[in-house]
C-alpha cells in the first residue's frame, strides 16, 4: 500500500491558463474522490468516480472544470481558463465502496493563480 | 452544510488524554459518525468511525452516546504529533458514494 499519490505538489500559473492535476489511487480502490480546500476551511467535495464512471458532481464544479478516470485507474482534474478564485489545495481520495467506507487522502496539489 | 458542531480549538498537555467532543443532534439512524484529522500541509487522515457502539483502534477511541446525538473522540496519550485539525463528520449508511461534508473542525494543540 503506497498510498494515494498526487502530482504535482505545487502549481503556479497565470490567470487564463489551463492546468491539469493527476491522482493515482491506492491499487484496487474502485472509488476516487476530488475535493478542494481553501485556507482555513475544511475540504469541499467536488466529484467522485466509481471505476471509470463519474457518478456525482458538486455545484462547485463549474463548466471550466473537468475530471476523468480512464480505465478506472488514475484520474485527472483539469481547470480551464484559471481564475484567481481557483487558488486552493486540490485533494484526491480513494476508497473501496461499501458500508462504513473509509477515504484515504493524498497530500494534495496546491494551486496558486497569479 | 455540515451537520456537526465542534469547539473551534482545544489544548491538551502532552501525555494526557485528549477528549474531543462533537454534537450531531440531527443524525439519522442510517448515518455513521466519522473522525478524520488533518496535519498542516497534509491531506486528511482517517481515524475511526462508528454507528451505535463505542469503537477503539490503534489510534483512538470513539464514544457515542446512547441517543447518538453526540460523540467524543479520545486520544489516550496525546503526543506533539497529534497537533492537528480534527473533523467530526456524519455520513449516510449507503453504497452510493461517501461524499463527506467537512465542517470547520477542532484545532487541537498538544503542548509540552
PDB file of C-alpha atoms in Angstrom:
ATOM      1  CA  UNK A   1       0.000   0.000   0.000  1.00  0.00           C
ATOM      2  CA  UNK A   2       1.843   3.040  -1.290  1.00  0.00           C
ATOM      3  CA  UNK A   3      -0.949   5.477  -0.519  1.00  0.00           C
ATOM      4  CA  UNK A   4      -2.700   7.997  -2.752  1.00  0.00           C
ATOM      5  CA  UNK A   5      -0.253   9.928  -4.906  1.00  0.00           C
ATOM      6  CA  UNK A   6      -0.886  13.379  -6.350  1.00  0.00           C
ATOM      7  CA  UNK A   7       1.178  15.265  -8.880  1.00  0.00           C
ATOM      8  CA  UNK A   8       2.340  17.981  -8.885  1.00  0.00           C
ATOM      9  CA  UNK A   9       2.529  19.020  -5.227  1.00  0.00           C
ATOM     10  CA  UNK A  10       2.569  22.681  -6.182  1.00  0.00           C
ATOM     11  CA  UNK A  11       1.479  24.539  -9.304  1.00  0.00           C
ATOM     12  CA  UNK A  12       1.792  28.233 -10.019  1.00  0.00           C
ATOM     13  CA  UNK A  13       0.024  29.538 -13.089  1.00  0.00           C
ATOM     14  CA  UNK A  14      -1.152  32.770 -14.610  1.00  0.00           C
ATOM     15  CA  UNK A  15      -4.802  33.683 -14.838  1.00  0.00           C
ATOM     16  CA  UNK A  16      -6.349  32.319 -18.003  1.00  0.00           C
ATOM     17  CA  UNK A  17      -4.029  29.343 -18.349  1.00  0.00           C
ATOM     18  CA  UNK A  18      -5.172  25.715 -18.229  1.00  0.00           C
ATOM     19  CA  UNK A  19      -3.845  23.332 -15.588  1.00  0.00           C
ATOM     20  CA  UNK A  20      -4.126  19.583 -15.097  1.00  0.00           C
ATOM     21  CA  UNK A  21      -3.589  17.577 -11.937  1.00  0.00           C
ATOM     22  CA  UNK A  22      -3.102  13.855 -11.628  1.00  0.00           C
ATOM     23  CA  UNK A  23      -4.143  11.434  -8.895  1.00  0.00           C
ATOM     24  CA  UNK A  24      -3.032   7.826  -8.546  1.00  0.00           C
ATOM     25  CA  UNK A  25      -5.291   5.989  -6.084  1.00  0.00           C
ATOM     26  CA  UNK A  26      -4.444   3.042  -3.883  1.00  0.00           C
ATOM     27  CA  UNK A  27      -4.339  -0.078  -6.010  1.00  0.00           C
ATOM     28  CA  UNK A  28      -7.692  -1.871  -6.269  1.00  0.00           C
ATOM     29  CA  UNK A  29      -9.662   1.022  -4.781  1.00  0.00           C
ATOM     30  CA  UNK A  30     -12.699   1.377  -7.013  1.00  0.00           C
ATOM     31  CA  UNK A  31     -13.777   4.848  -5.867  1.00  0.00           C
ATOM     32  CA  UNK A  32     -11.896   8.072  -6.361  1.00  0.00           C
ATOM     33  CA  UNK A  33     -12.897  11.489  -4.991  1.00  0.00           C
ATOM     34  CA  UNK A  34     -11.765  15.040  -5.670  1.00  0.00           C
ATOM     35  CA  UNK A  35     -12.028  17.772  -3.016  1.00  0.00           C
ATOM     36  CA  UNK A  36     -10.963  21.406  -2.861  1.00  0.00           C
ATOM     37  CA  UNK A  37      -9.733  23.184   0.255  1.00  0.00           C
ATOM     38  CA  UNK A  38      -9.152  26.895   0.729  1.00  0.00           C
ATOM     39  CA  UNK A  39      -7.130  28.383   3.566  1.00  0.00           C
ATOM     40  CA  UNK A  40      -8.761  27.953   6.955  1.00  0.00           C
ATOM     41  CA  UNK A  41     -11.679  25.904   5.638  1.00  0.00           C
ATOM     42  CA  UNK A  42     -12.465  22.211   5.591  1.00  0.00           C
ATOM     43  CA  UNK A  43     -12.269  20.290   2.318  1.00  0.00           C
ATOM     44  CA  UNK A  44     -15.253  20.617  -0.043  1.00  0.00           C
ATOM     45  CA  UNK A  45     -16.452  17.756  -2.235  1.00  0.00           C
ATOM     46  CA  UNK A  46     -16.125  18.280  -5.986  1.00  0.00           C
ATOM     47  CA  UNK A  47     -16.774  14.964  -7.717  1.00  0.00           C
ATOM     48  CA  UNK A  48     -16.310  11.219  -7.474  1.00  0.00           C
ATOM     49  CA  UNK A  49     -15.854   8.187  -9.675  1.00  0.00           C
ATOM     50  CA  UNK A  50     -16.760   4.583  -9.233  1.00  0.00           C
ATOM     51  CA  UNK A  51     -14.384   2.741 -11.529  1.00  0.00           C
ATOM     52  CA  UNK A  52     -14.405   4.854 -14.713  1.00  0.00           C
ATOM     53  CA  UNK A  53     -17.898   6.311 -14.223  1.00  0.00           C
ATOM     54  CA  UNK A  54     -18.290   9.817 -12.829  1.00  0.00           C
ATOM     55  CA  UNK A  55     -21.298   9.423 -10.565  1.00  0.00           C
ATOM     56  CA  UNK A  56     -21.641  12.728  -8.749  1.00  0.00           C
ATOM     57  CA  UNK A  57     -20.609  16.326  -9.319  1.00  0.00           C
ATOM     58  CA  UNK A  58     -20.918  19.215  -6.892  1.00  0.00           C
ATOM     59  CA  UNK A  59     -22.372  22.550  -7.973  1.00  0.00           C
ATOM     60  CA  UNK A  60     -18.890  23.864  -7.110  1.00  0.00           C
ATOM     61  CA  UNK A  61     -17.622  22.135 -10.239  1.00  0.00           C
ATOM     62  CA  UNK A  62     -18.145  24.821 -12.869  1.00  0.00           C
ATOM     63  CA  UNK A  63     -18.001  24.225 -16.609  1.00  0.00           C
ATOM     64  CA  UNK A  64     -14.317  25.130 -16.543  1.00  0.00           C
ATOM     65  CA  UNK A  65     -13.572  22.018 -14.502  1.00  0.00           C
ATOM     66  CA  UNK A  66     -13.435  18.535 -15.953  1.00  0.00           C
ATOM     67  CA  UNK A  67     -12.366  15.264 -14.419  1.00  0.00           C
ATOM     68  CA  UNK A  68     -11.674  11.906 -15.971  1.00  0.00           C
ATOM     69  CA  UNK A  69     -10.750   8.461 -14.784  1.00  0.00           C
ATOM     70  CA  UNK A  70      -9.953   6.420 -17.863  1.00  0.00           C
ATOM     71  CA  UNK A  71      -9.880   2.663 -17.302  1.00  0.00           C
ATOM     72  CA  UNK A  72     -10.812   3.195 -13.683  1.00  0.00           C
ATOM     73  CA  UNK A  73      -7.258   3.723 -12.515  1.00  0.00           C
ATOM     74  CA  UNK A  74      -5.613   7.173 -12.226  1.00  0.00           C
ATOM     75  CA  UNK A  75      -7.655  10.347 -12.535  1.00  0.00           C
ATOM     76  CA  UNK A  76      -7.015  13.824 -13.893  1.00  0.00           C
ATOM     77  CA  UNK A  77      -8.641  17.094 -12.933  1.00  0.00           C
ATOM     78  CA  UNK A  78      -8.354  19.898 -15.481  1.00  0.00           C
ATOM     79  CA  UNK A  79      -9.187  23.539 -14.899  1.00  0.00           C
ATOM     80  CA  UNK A  80      -9.529  25.667 -17.999  1.00  0.00           C
ATOM     81  CA  UNK A  81      -9.091  29.442 -18.092  1.00  0.00           C
ATOM     82  CA  UNK A  82      -7.997  29.587 -14.459  1.00  0.00           C
ATOM     83  CA  UNK A  83      -9.169  32.426 -12.227  1.00  0.00           C
ATOM     84  CA  UNK A  84      -7.642  33.752  -9.034  1.00  0.00           C
ATOM     85  CA  UNK A  85     -10.558  32.224  -7.119  1.00  0.00           C
ATOM     86  CA  UNK A  86      -9.381  28.788  -8.205  1.00  0.00           C
ATOM     87  CA  UNK A  87      -6.360  29.104  -5.922  1.00  0.00           C
ATOM     88  CA  UNK A  88      -6.729  26.279  -3.415  1.00  0.00           C
ATOM     89  CA  UNK A  89      -5.472  22.866  -2.372  1.00  0.00           C
ATOM     90  CA  UNK A  90      -6.921  20.127  -4.575  1.00  0.00           C
ATOM     91  CA  UNK A  91      -7.181  16.832  -2.728  1.00  0.00           C
ATOM     92  CA  UNK A  92      -7.763  13.369  -4.079  1.00  0.00           C
ATOM     93  CA  UNK A  93      -9.008  10.405  -2.063  1.00  0.00           C
ATOM     94  CA  UNK A  94      -9.675   6.773  -2.869  1.00  0.00           C
ATOM     95  CA  UNK A  95     -11.691   4.046  -1.212  1.00  0.00           C
ATOM     96  CA  UNK A  96     -13.290   0.665  -1.530  1.00  0.00           C
ATOM     97  CA  UNK A  97     -17.038   1.027  -1.841  1.00  0.00           C
ATOM     98  CA  UNK A  98     -19.152  -0.463   0.908  1.00  0.00           C
ATOM     99  CA  UNK A  99     -20.719   0.158   4.264  1.00  0.00           C
ATOM    100  CA  UNK A 100     -18.624   2.323   6.543  1.00  0.00           C
ATOM    101  CA  UNK A 101     -16.477   3.380   3.605  1.00  0.00           C
ATOM    102  CA  UNK A 102     -13.123   4.931   4.591  1.00  0.00           C
ATOM    103  CA  UNK A 103     -11.490   7.529   2.392  1.00  0.00           C
ATOM    104  CA  UNK A 104      -7.702   7.697   2.079  1.00  0.00           C
ATOM    105  CA  UNK A 105      -6.439  11.102   1.023  1.00  0.00           C
ATOM    106  CA  UNK A 106      -3.360  12.173  -0.861  1.00  0.00           C
ATOM    107  CA  UNK A 107      -1.229  15.152   0.160  1.00  0.00           C
ATOM    108  CA  UNK A 108      -2.895  17.386  -2.407  1.00  0.00           C
ATOM    109  CA  UNK A 109      -1.863  19.787  -5.152  1.00  0.00           C
ATOM    110  CA  UNK A 110      -1.538  23.419  -4.072  1.00  0.00           C
ATOM    111  CA  UNK A 111      -2.620  25.696  -6.921  1.00  0.00           C
ATOM    112  CA  UNK A 112      -1.741  29.387  -6.984  1.00  0.00           C
ATOM    113  CA  UNK A 113      -3.244  31.504  -9.752  1.00  0.00           C
ATOM    114  CA  UNK A 114      -1.458  34.827 -10.230  1.00  0.00           C
TER     115      UNK A 114
ATOM    116  CA  UNK B   1     -23.933  22.362   5.358  1.00  0.00           C
ATOM    117  CA  UNK B   2     -22.020  20.388   7.973  1.00  0.00           C
ATOM    118  CA  UNK B   3     -24.330  18.555  10.361  1.00  0.00           C
ATOM    119  CA  UNK B   4     -21.942  18.610  13.303  1.00  0.00           C
ATOM    120  CA  UNK B   5     -20.843  21.158  15.902  1.00  0.00           C
ATOM    121  CA  UNK B   6     -17.339  21.119  17.365  1.00  0.00           C
ATOM    122  CA  UNK B   7     -15.339  23.534  19.512  1.00  0.00           C
ATOM    123  CA  UNK B   8     -13.071  25.703  17.420  1.00  0.00           C
ATOM    124  CA  UNK B   9      -9.946  24.892  19.386  1.00  0.00           C
ATOM    125  CA  UNK B  10      -8.644  22.897  22.335  1.00  0.00           C
ATOM    126  CA  UNK B  11      -5.371  22.483  24.192  1.00  0.00           C
ATOM    127  CA  UNK B  12      -4.012  19.293  25.714  1.00  0.00           C
ATOM    128  CA  UNK B  13      -0.857  18.521  27.699  1.00  0.00           C
ATOM    129  CA  UNK B  14       1.496  16.002  26.165  1.00  0.00           C
ATOM    130  CA  UNK B  15       0.958  12.530  27.609  1.00  0.00           C
ATOM    131  CA  UNK B  16      -2.552  13.294  28.807  1.00  0.00           C
ATOM    132  CA  UNK B  17      -5.781  12.106  27.210  1.00  0.00           C
ATOM    133  CA  UNK B  18      -7.341  14.425  24.640  1.00  0.00           C
ATOM    134  CA  UNK B  19     -11.144  14.321  24.624  1.00  0.00           C
ATOM    135  CA  UNK B  20     -12.693  15.983  21.578  1.00  0.00           C
ATOM    136  CA  UNK B  21     -16.479  16.460  21.675  1.00  0.00           C
ATOM    137  CA  UNK B  22     -18.882  16.599  18.768  1.00  0.00           C
ATOM    138  CA  UNK B  23     -22.602  17.323  18.637  1.00  0.00           C
ATOM    139  CA  UNK B  24     -24.686  15.787  15.878  1.00  0.00           C
ATOM    140  CA  UNK B  25     -28.226  16.177  17.190  1.00  0.00           C
ATOM    141  CA  UNK B  26     -29.859  15.728  13.761  1.00  0.00           C
ATOM    142  CA  UNK B  27     -28.089  12.470  12.946  1.00  0.00           C
ATOM    143  CA  UNK B  28     -30.228   9.888  11.149  1.00  0.00           C
ATOM    144  CA  UNK B  29     -30.455   6.257  12.078  1.00  0.00           C
ATOM    145  CA  UNK B  30     -28.536   5.257   8.972  1.00  0.00           C
ATOM    146  CA  UNK B  31     -25.618   7.682   9.406  1.00  0.00           C
ATOM    147  CA  UNK B  32     -22.155   6.845  10.675  1.00  0.00           C
ATOM    148  CA  UNK B  33     -20.001   9.163  12.775  1.00  0.00           C
ATOM    149  CA  UNK B  34     -16.542   9.549  11.224  1.00  0.00           C
ATOM    150  CA  UNK B  35     -13.438  11.262  12.570  1.00  0.00           C
ATOM    151  CA  UNK B  36     -10.613  12.492  10.375  1.00  0.00           C
ATOM    152  CA  UNK B  37      -7.673  14.709  11.212  1.00  0.00           C
ATOM    153  CA  UNK B  38      -5.516  16.989   9.118  1.00  0.00           C
ATOM    154  CA  UNK B  39      -1.977  17.839   9.999  1.00  0.00           C
ATOM    155  CA  UNK B  40      -0.625  21.015   8.456  1.00  0.00           C
ATOM    156  CA  UNK B  41       0.132  20.712   4.724  1.00  0.00           C
ATOM    157  CA  UNK B  42      -1.163  17.157   4.513  1.00  0.00           C
ATOM    158  CA  UNK B  43      -4.406  15.582   3.345  1.00  0.00           C
ATOM    159  CA  UNK B  44      -6.998  14.433   5.897  1.00  0.00           C
ATOM    160  CA  UNK B  45      -6.263  11.149   7.650  1.00  0.00           C
ATOM    161  CA  UNK B  46      -8.966   8.671   8.647  1.00  0.00           C
ATOM    162  CA  UNK B  47      -9.036   7.972  12.396  1.00  0.00           C
ATOM    163  CA  UNK B  48     -12.122   5.979  13.308  1.00  0.00           C
ATOM    164  CA  UNK B  49     -15.847   5.626  12.673  1.00  0.00           C
ATOM    165  CA  UNK B  50     -18.888   4.138  14.389  1.00  0.00           C
ATOM    166  CA  UNK B  51     -22.617   3.650  14.068  1.00  0.00           C
ATOM    167  CA  UNK B  52     -24.019   2.907  17.523  1.00  0.00           C
ATOM    168  CA  UNK B  53     -21.418   1.117  19.600  1.00  0.00           C
ATOM    169  CA  UNK B  54     -18.224   2.507  21.010  1.00  0.00           C
ATOM    170  CA  UNK B  55     -15.183   1.734  18.899  1.00  0.00           C
ATOM    171  CA  UNK B  56     -11.455   1.517  19.558  1.00  0.00           C
ATOM    172  CA  UNK B  57      -8.495   1.106  17.270  1.00  0.00           C
ATOM    173  CA  UNK B  58      -4.762   1.706  17.455  1.00  0.00           C
ATOM    174  CA  UNK B  59      -5.213   5.448  17.066  1.00  0.00           C
ATOM    175  CA  UNK B  60      -8.185   6.383  19.217  1.00  0.00           C
ATOM    176  CA  UNK B  61     -11.467   5.502  20.904  1.00  0.00           C
ATOM    177  CA  UNK B  62     -14.886   6.730  19.845  1.00  0.00           C
ATOM    178  CA  UNK B  63     -17.626   7.050  22.442  1.00  0.00           C
ATOM    179  CA  UNK B  64     -21.143   7.574  21.051  1.00  0.00           C
ATOM    180  CA  UNK B  65     -23.987   8.488  23.400  1.00  0.00           C
ATOM    181  CA  UNK B  66     -26.960   6.179  23.577  1.00  0.00           C
ATOM    182  CA  UNK B  67     -29.211   8.670  21.796  1.00  0.00           C
ATOM    183  CA  UNK B  68     -26.448   9.126  19.168  1.00  0.00           C
ATOM    184  CA  UNK B  69     -26.744  12.903  19.373  1.00  0.00           C
ATOM    185  CA  UNK B  70     -23.154  13.409  20.420  1.00  0.00           C
ATOM    186  CA  UNK B  71     -19.814  11.650  20.497  1.00  0.00           C
ATOM    187  CA  UNK B  72     -16.309  12.027  21.892  1.00  0.00           C
ATOM    188  CA  UNK B  73     -13.032  11.137  20.255  1.00  0.00           C
ATOM    189  CA  UNK B  74     -10.407  10.107  22.783  1.00  0.00           C
ATOM    190  CA  UNK B  75      -6.680  10.133  22.095  1.00  0.00           C
ATOM    191  CA  UNK B  76      -5.463   8.265  25.184  1.00  0.00           C
ATOM    192  CA  UNK B  77      -1.907   9.625  25.380  1.00  0.00           C
ATOM    193  CA  UNK B  78      -1.560  12.711  23.222  1.00  0.00           C
ATOM    194  CA  UNK B  79       1.815  13.485  21.673  1.00  0.00           C
ATOM    195  CA  UNK B  80       3.071  16.603  19.924  1.00  0.00           C
ATOM    196  CA  UNK B  81       2.474  14.826  16.603  1.00  0.00           C
ATOM    197  CA  UNK B  82      -1.253  14.741  17.383  1.00  0.00           C
ATOM    198  CA  UNK B  83      -1.435  18.518  16.912  1.00  0.00           C
ATOM    199  CA  UNK B  84      -3.897  18.851  14.036  1.00  0.00           C
ATOM    200  CA  UNK B  85      -7.396  19.872  12.992  1.00  0.00           C
ATOM    201  CA  UNK B  86      -9.884  17.136  13.912  1.00  0.00           C
ATOM    202  CA  UNK B  87     -13.061  16.789  11.881  1.00  0.00           C
ATOM    203  CA  UNK B  88     -16.212  15.043  13.087  1.00  0.00           C
ATOM    204  CA  UNK B  89     -18.452  14.077  10.152  1.00  0.00           C
ATOM    205  CA  UNK B  90     -21.758  12.263   9.875  1.00  0.00           C
ATOM    206  CA  UNK B  91     -22.318  10.392   6.654  1.00  0.00           C
ATOM    207  CA  UNK B  92     -25.017   8.146   5.304  1.00  0.00           C
ATOM    208  CA  UNK B  93     -25.035   4.389   5.520  1.00  0.00           C
ATOM    209  CA  UNK B  94     -25.358   3.672   1.834  1.00  0.00           C
ATOM    210  CA  UNK B  95     -23.440   2.352  -1.063  1.00  0.00           C
ATOM    211  CA  UNK B  96     -23.846   5.395  -3.298  1.00  0.00           C
ATOM    212  CA  UNK B  97     -20.664   7.291  -2.530  1.00  0.00           C
ATOM    213  CA  UNK B  98     -19.332   8.576   0.795  1.00  0.00           C
ATOM    214  CA  UNK B  99     -19.276  12.287  -0.022  1.00  0.00           C
ATOM    215  CA  UNK B 100     -18.001  13.578   3.301  1.00  0.00           C
ATOM    216  CA  UNK B 101     -19.080  17.074   4.330  1.00  0.00           C
ATOM    217  CA  UNK B 102     -16.292  18.672   6.372  1.00  0.00           C
ATOM    218  CA  UNK B 103     -17.067  21.483   8.804  1.00  0.00           C
ATOM    219  CA  UNK B 104     -14.540  23.728  10.486  1.00  0.00           C
ATOM    220  CA  UNK B 105     -13.217  21.054  12.840  1.00  0.00           C
ATOM    221  CA  UNK B 106     -11.408  21.431  16.168  1.00  0.00           C
ATOM    222  CA  UNK B 107      -7.849  22.680  16.165  1.00  0.00           C
ATOM    223  CA  UNK B 108      -6.083  20.587  18.816  1.00  0.00           C
ATOM    224  CA  UNK B 109      -2.830  21.933  20.157  1.00  0.00           C
ATOM    225  CA  UNK B 110      -0.768  19.451  22.176  1.00  0.00           C
ATOM    226  CA  UNK B 111       1.665  21.299  24.420  1.00  0.00           C
ATOM    227  CA  UNK B 112       4.844  20.019  26.111  1.00  0.00           C
TER     228      UNK B 112
END
